[in-house]
XYZ file of C-alpha atoms in Angstrom:
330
model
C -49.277 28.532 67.442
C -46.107 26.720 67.011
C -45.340 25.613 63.431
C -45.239 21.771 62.580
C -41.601 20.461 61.658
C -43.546 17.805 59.367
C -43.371 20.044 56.197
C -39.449 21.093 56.754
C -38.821 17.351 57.453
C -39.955 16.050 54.231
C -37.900 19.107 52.463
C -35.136 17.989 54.258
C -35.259 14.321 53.098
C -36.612 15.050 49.466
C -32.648 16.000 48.360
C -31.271 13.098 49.971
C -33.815 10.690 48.131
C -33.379 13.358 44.622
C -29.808 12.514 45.053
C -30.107 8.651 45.670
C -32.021 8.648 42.227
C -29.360 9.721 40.452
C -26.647 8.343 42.002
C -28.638 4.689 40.933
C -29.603 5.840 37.195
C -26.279 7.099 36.905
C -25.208 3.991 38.230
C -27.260 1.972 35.700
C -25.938 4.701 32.763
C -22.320 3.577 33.753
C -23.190 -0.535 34.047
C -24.745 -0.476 30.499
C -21.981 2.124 28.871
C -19.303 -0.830 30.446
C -21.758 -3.618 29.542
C -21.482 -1.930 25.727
C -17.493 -1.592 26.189
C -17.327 -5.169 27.314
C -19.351 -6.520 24.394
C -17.289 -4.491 21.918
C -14.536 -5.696 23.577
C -15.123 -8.924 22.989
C -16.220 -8.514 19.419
C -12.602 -6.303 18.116
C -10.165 -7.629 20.660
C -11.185 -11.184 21.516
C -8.479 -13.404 18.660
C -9.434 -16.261 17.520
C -7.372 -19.559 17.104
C -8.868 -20.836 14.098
C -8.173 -19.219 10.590
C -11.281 -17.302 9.155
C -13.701 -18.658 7.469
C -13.377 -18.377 3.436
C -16.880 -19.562 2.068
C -15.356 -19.293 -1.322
C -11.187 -19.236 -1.765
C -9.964 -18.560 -4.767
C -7.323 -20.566 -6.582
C -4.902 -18.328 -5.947
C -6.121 -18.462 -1.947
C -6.753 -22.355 -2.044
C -3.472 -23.206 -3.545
C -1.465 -21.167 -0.847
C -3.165 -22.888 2.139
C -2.324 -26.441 0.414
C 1.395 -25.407 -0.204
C 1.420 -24.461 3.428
C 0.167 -27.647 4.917
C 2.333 -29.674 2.738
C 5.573 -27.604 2.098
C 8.423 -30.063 2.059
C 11.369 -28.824 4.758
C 8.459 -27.144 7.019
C 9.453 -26.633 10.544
C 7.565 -25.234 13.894
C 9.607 -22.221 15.073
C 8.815 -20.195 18.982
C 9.882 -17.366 20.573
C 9.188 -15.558 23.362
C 7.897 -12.221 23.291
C 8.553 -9.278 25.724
C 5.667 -10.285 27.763
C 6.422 -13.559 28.254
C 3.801 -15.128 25.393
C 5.154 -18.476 23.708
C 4.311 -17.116 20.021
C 4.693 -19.889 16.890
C 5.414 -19.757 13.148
C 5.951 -21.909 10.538
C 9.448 -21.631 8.847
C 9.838 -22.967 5.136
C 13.354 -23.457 4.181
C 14.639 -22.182 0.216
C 15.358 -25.229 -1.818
C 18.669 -23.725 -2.479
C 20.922 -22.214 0.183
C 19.914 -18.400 0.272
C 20.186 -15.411 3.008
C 16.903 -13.783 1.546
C 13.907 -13.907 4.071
C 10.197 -12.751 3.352
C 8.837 -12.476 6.877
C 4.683 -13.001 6.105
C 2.339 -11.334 8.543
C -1.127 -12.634 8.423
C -4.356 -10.091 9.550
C -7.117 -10.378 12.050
C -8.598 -13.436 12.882
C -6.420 -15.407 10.657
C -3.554 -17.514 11.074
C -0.377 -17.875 9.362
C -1.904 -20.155 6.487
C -3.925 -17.126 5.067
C -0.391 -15.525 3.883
C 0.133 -19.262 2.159
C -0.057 -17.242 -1.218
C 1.998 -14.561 -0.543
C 4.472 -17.162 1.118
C 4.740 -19.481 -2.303
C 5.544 -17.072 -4.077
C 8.748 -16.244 -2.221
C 9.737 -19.691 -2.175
C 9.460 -19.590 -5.841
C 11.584 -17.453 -6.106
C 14.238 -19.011 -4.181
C 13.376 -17.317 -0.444
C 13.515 -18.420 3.117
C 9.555 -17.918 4.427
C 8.671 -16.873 7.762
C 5.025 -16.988 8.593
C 4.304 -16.523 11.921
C 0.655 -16.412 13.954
C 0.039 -13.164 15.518
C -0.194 -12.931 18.967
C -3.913 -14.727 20.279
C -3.793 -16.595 16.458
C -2.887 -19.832 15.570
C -0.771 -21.894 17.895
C 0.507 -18.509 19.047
C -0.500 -17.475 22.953
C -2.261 -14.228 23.963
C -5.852 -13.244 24.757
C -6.441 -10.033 23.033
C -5.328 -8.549 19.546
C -2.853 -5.598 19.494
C -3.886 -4.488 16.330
C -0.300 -4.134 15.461
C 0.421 -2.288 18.174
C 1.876 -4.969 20.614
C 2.443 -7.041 17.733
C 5.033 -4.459 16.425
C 7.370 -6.042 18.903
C 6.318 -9.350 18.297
C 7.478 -8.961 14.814
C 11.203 -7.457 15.705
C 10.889 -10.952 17.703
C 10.837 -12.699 14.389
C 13.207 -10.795 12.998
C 16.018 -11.071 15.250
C 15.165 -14.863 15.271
C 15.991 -15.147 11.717
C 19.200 -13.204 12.296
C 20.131 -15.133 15.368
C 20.617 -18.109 12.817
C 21.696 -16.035 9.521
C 23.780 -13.035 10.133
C 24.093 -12.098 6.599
C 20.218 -12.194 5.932
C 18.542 -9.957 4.003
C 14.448 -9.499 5.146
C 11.339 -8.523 3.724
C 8.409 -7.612 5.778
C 4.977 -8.126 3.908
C 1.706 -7.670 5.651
C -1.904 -7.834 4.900
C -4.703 -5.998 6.724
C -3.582 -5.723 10.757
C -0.214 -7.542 9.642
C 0.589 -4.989 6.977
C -0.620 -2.547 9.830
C 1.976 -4.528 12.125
C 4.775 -4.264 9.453
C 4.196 -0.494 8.901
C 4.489 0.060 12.451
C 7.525 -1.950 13.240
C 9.631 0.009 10.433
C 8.577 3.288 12.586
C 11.190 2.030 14.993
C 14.596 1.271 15.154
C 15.396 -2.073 12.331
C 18.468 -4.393 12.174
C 19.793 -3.066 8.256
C 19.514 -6.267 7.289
C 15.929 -5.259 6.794
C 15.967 -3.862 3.220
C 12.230 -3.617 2.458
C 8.524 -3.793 3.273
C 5.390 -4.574 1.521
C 2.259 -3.222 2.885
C -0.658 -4.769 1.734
C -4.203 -2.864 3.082
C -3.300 -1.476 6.151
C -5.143 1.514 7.957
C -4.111 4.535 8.777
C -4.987 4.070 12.598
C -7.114 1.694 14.262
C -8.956 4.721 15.819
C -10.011 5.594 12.634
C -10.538 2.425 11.182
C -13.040 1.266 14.102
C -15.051 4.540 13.508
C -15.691 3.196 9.646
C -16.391 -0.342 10.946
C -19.009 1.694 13.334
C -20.207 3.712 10.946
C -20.566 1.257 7.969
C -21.327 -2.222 10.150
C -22.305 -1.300 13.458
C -24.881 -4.247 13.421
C -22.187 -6.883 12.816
C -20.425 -5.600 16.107
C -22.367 -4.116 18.406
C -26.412 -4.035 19.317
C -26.477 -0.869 21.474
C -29.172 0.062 23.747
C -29.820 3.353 22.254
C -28.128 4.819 19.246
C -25.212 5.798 19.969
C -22.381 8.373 17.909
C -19.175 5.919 16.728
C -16.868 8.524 18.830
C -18.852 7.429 22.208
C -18.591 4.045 20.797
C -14.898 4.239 20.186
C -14.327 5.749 23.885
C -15.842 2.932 25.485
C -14.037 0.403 23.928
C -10.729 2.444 24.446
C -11.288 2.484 27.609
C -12.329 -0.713 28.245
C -9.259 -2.020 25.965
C -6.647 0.060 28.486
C -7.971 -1.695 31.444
C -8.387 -5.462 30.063
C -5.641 -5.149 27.700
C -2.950 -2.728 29.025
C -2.463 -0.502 26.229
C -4.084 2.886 24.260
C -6.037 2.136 21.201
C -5.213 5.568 20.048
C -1.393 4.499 19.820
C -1.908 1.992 17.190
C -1.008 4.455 14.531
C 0.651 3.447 11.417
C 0.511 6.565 9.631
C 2.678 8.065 12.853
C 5.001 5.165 12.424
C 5.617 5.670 8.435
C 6.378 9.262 8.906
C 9.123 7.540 10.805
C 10.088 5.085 8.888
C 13.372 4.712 6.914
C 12.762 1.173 5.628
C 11.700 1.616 1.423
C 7.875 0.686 1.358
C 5.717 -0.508 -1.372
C 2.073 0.253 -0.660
C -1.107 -1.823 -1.795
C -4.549 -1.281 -1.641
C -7.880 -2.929 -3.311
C -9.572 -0.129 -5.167
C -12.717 -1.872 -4.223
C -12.473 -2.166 -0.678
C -15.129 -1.264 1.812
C -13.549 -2.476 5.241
C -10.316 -0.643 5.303
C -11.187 2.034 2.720
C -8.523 2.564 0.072
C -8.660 6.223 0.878
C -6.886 5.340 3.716
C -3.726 4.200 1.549
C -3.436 7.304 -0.114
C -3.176 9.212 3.599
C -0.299 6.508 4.148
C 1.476 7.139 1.209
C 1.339 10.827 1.420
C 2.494 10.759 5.235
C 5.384 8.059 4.022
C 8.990 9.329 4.598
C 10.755 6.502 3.194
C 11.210 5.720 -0.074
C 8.412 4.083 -1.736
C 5.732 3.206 -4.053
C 2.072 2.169 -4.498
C -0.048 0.076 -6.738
C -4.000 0.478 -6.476
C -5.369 -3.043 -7.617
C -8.254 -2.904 -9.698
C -11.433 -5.174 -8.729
C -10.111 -6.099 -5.185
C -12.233 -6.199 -2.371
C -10.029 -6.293 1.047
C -7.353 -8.464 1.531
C -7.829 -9.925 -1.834
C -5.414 -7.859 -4.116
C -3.148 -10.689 -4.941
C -6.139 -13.358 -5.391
C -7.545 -10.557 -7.827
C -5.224 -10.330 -10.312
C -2.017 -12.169 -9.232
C 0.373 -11.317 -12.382
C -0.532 -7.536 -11.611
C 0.480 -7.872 -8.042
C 3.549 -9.984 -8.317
C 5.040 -7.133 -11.269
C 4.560 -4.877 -8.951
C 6.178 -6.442 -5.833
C 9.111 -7.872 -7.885
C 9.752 -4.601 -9.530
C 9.664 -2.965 -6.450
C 11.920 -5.135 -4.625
C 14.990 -5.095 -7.317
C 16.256 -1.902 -6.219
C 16.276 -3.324 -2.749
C 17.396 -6.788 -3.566
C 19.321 -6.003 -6.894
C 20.090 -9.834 -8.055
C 16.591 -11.222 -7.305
C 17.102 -12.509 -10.822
């Protein structure tokens, strides 16, 4: 009797359908790990315009903001950057002719009024002040954050501006949070020498790093995952996700790789009490730091709040600091 085909037929087509079914879950695995991507995406990279919301300034923070607003000489300064972004800052004149220029560099989604108190201080002490808006900040253009990376170049930008209308300047960097990260990184690369010091102010080591704390330690802020997920899958989808929408590697935002660089003298800052950007992470700077330099841990502070903590503390130390590097600051 000749043997029915039905039974090879269906073992023939079972494969086909086996292989269908994956193909479509592992479709569906890959739309929700980009749907995850996207939405972290959107959470770390997205800038925002506005300054942050500070449900409860300080003096110190409060009387900053209000010098910026109404600091008498203030002028709009743009430039363009490499990629063709218009980005803005505000420039406050010294009351007194001077060539010294503190160069402010505000942190993630802030703008350049959160560096008011940093910037006042300066101009107390006779100073030009630069405070520009990152890239995506502010009156600044851009649709993602560079995390210091991009915004590296940005800030040689900046600094060739002031030159471009002082020649015989002589510039301070100072950063907080992703602008101290932005500082730390631009003094990895080649500086005019009329760039005689930086002040870095809770920076991270790397972002890669950082965004695995931020994972670990407030995942539910950022990201509602389908399924629990480990912060190194986490990280890898946003990576990826930031090379294709933004252009460039997470993984080379890396200030620790730029201070072992570094030739500009550094003074290094950190809130002992800070739980975003740990203040381990200052010690691992400091350590990996080939310039000259020197670090104060601030007792009390939280993050980005060292110099509303405890502002005669923080203002020794930065003065002191800078007299070696700006010997008649007196």
């Amino acid at each position: 009797m000749k043997k029915t085909t039905l039974g090879g037929s269906a073992m023939k087509k079972k494969p086909a359908f086996y292989l269908l079914g994956l193909a479509a879950a592992g479709a569906g695995a890959a739309g929700g790990m980009a749907a995850v991507g996207n939405r972290l995406y959107a959470k770390a990279m997205t800038p925002q315009k506005r300054e942050a919301d500070y449900e409860d300034p300080n003096d110190t923070q409060k009387e900053g903001r209000a010098w910026v607003r109404k600091a008498e000489g203030f002028r709009s300064a743009t430039i363009q950057a490499l990629d063709g972004l218009i980005l803005w800052a505000a420039v406050v004149p010294a009351d007194t002719q001077s060539h010294r220029w503190a160069i402010c560099m505000h942190g993630y989604h802030d703008t350049h009024e959160a560096m008011g108190a940093i910037g006042l201080h300066y101009h107390q002490e006779g100073w030009n002040v630069l405070l520009p808006d990152q890239r995506g900040h502010g009156e600044s253009e851009g649709d993602y954050v560079g995390w210091g990376y991009d915004e590296r170049l940005d800030l040689v930008g900046w600094i060739n501006y002031v030159l471009r209308r002082d020649p015989q300047a002589e510039i301070l960097l100072h950063g907080v949070s992703m602008g101290a990260a932005t500082v730390l990184m631009a003094t990895g690369g080649a500086l005019p020498e009329q760039v005689k010091a930086a002040v870095s102010d809770c920076a991270y080591t790397t972002i890669e790093a950082q965004m695995h704390h931020v994972l670990q330690n407030f995942r539910d802020e950022y990201i509602h995952a389908p399924l629990p997920m480990p912060t190194g899958a986490l990280f890898s989808m946003l990576r990826k996700t930031a090379l294709r929408r933004a252009g460039y590697d997470l993984r080379d935002a890396a200030p620790i790789r730029a201070v072992a660089q570094s030739k500009t003298p550094t003074l290094f800052i950190h809130g002992v009490e800070d739980d975003f950007v740990p203040a381990s992470m200052m010690g691992k700077l400091y350590q990996a730091a080939k310039c000259p330099k020197s670090f104060l841990w601030m007792p009390d502070a939280g993050h980005a709040n060292a110099v509303g903590t405890n502002p005669r503390l923080y203002w020794t130390a930065v003065d002191t600091f800078l007299q070696d590097y700006f010997p008649d600051q007196d």
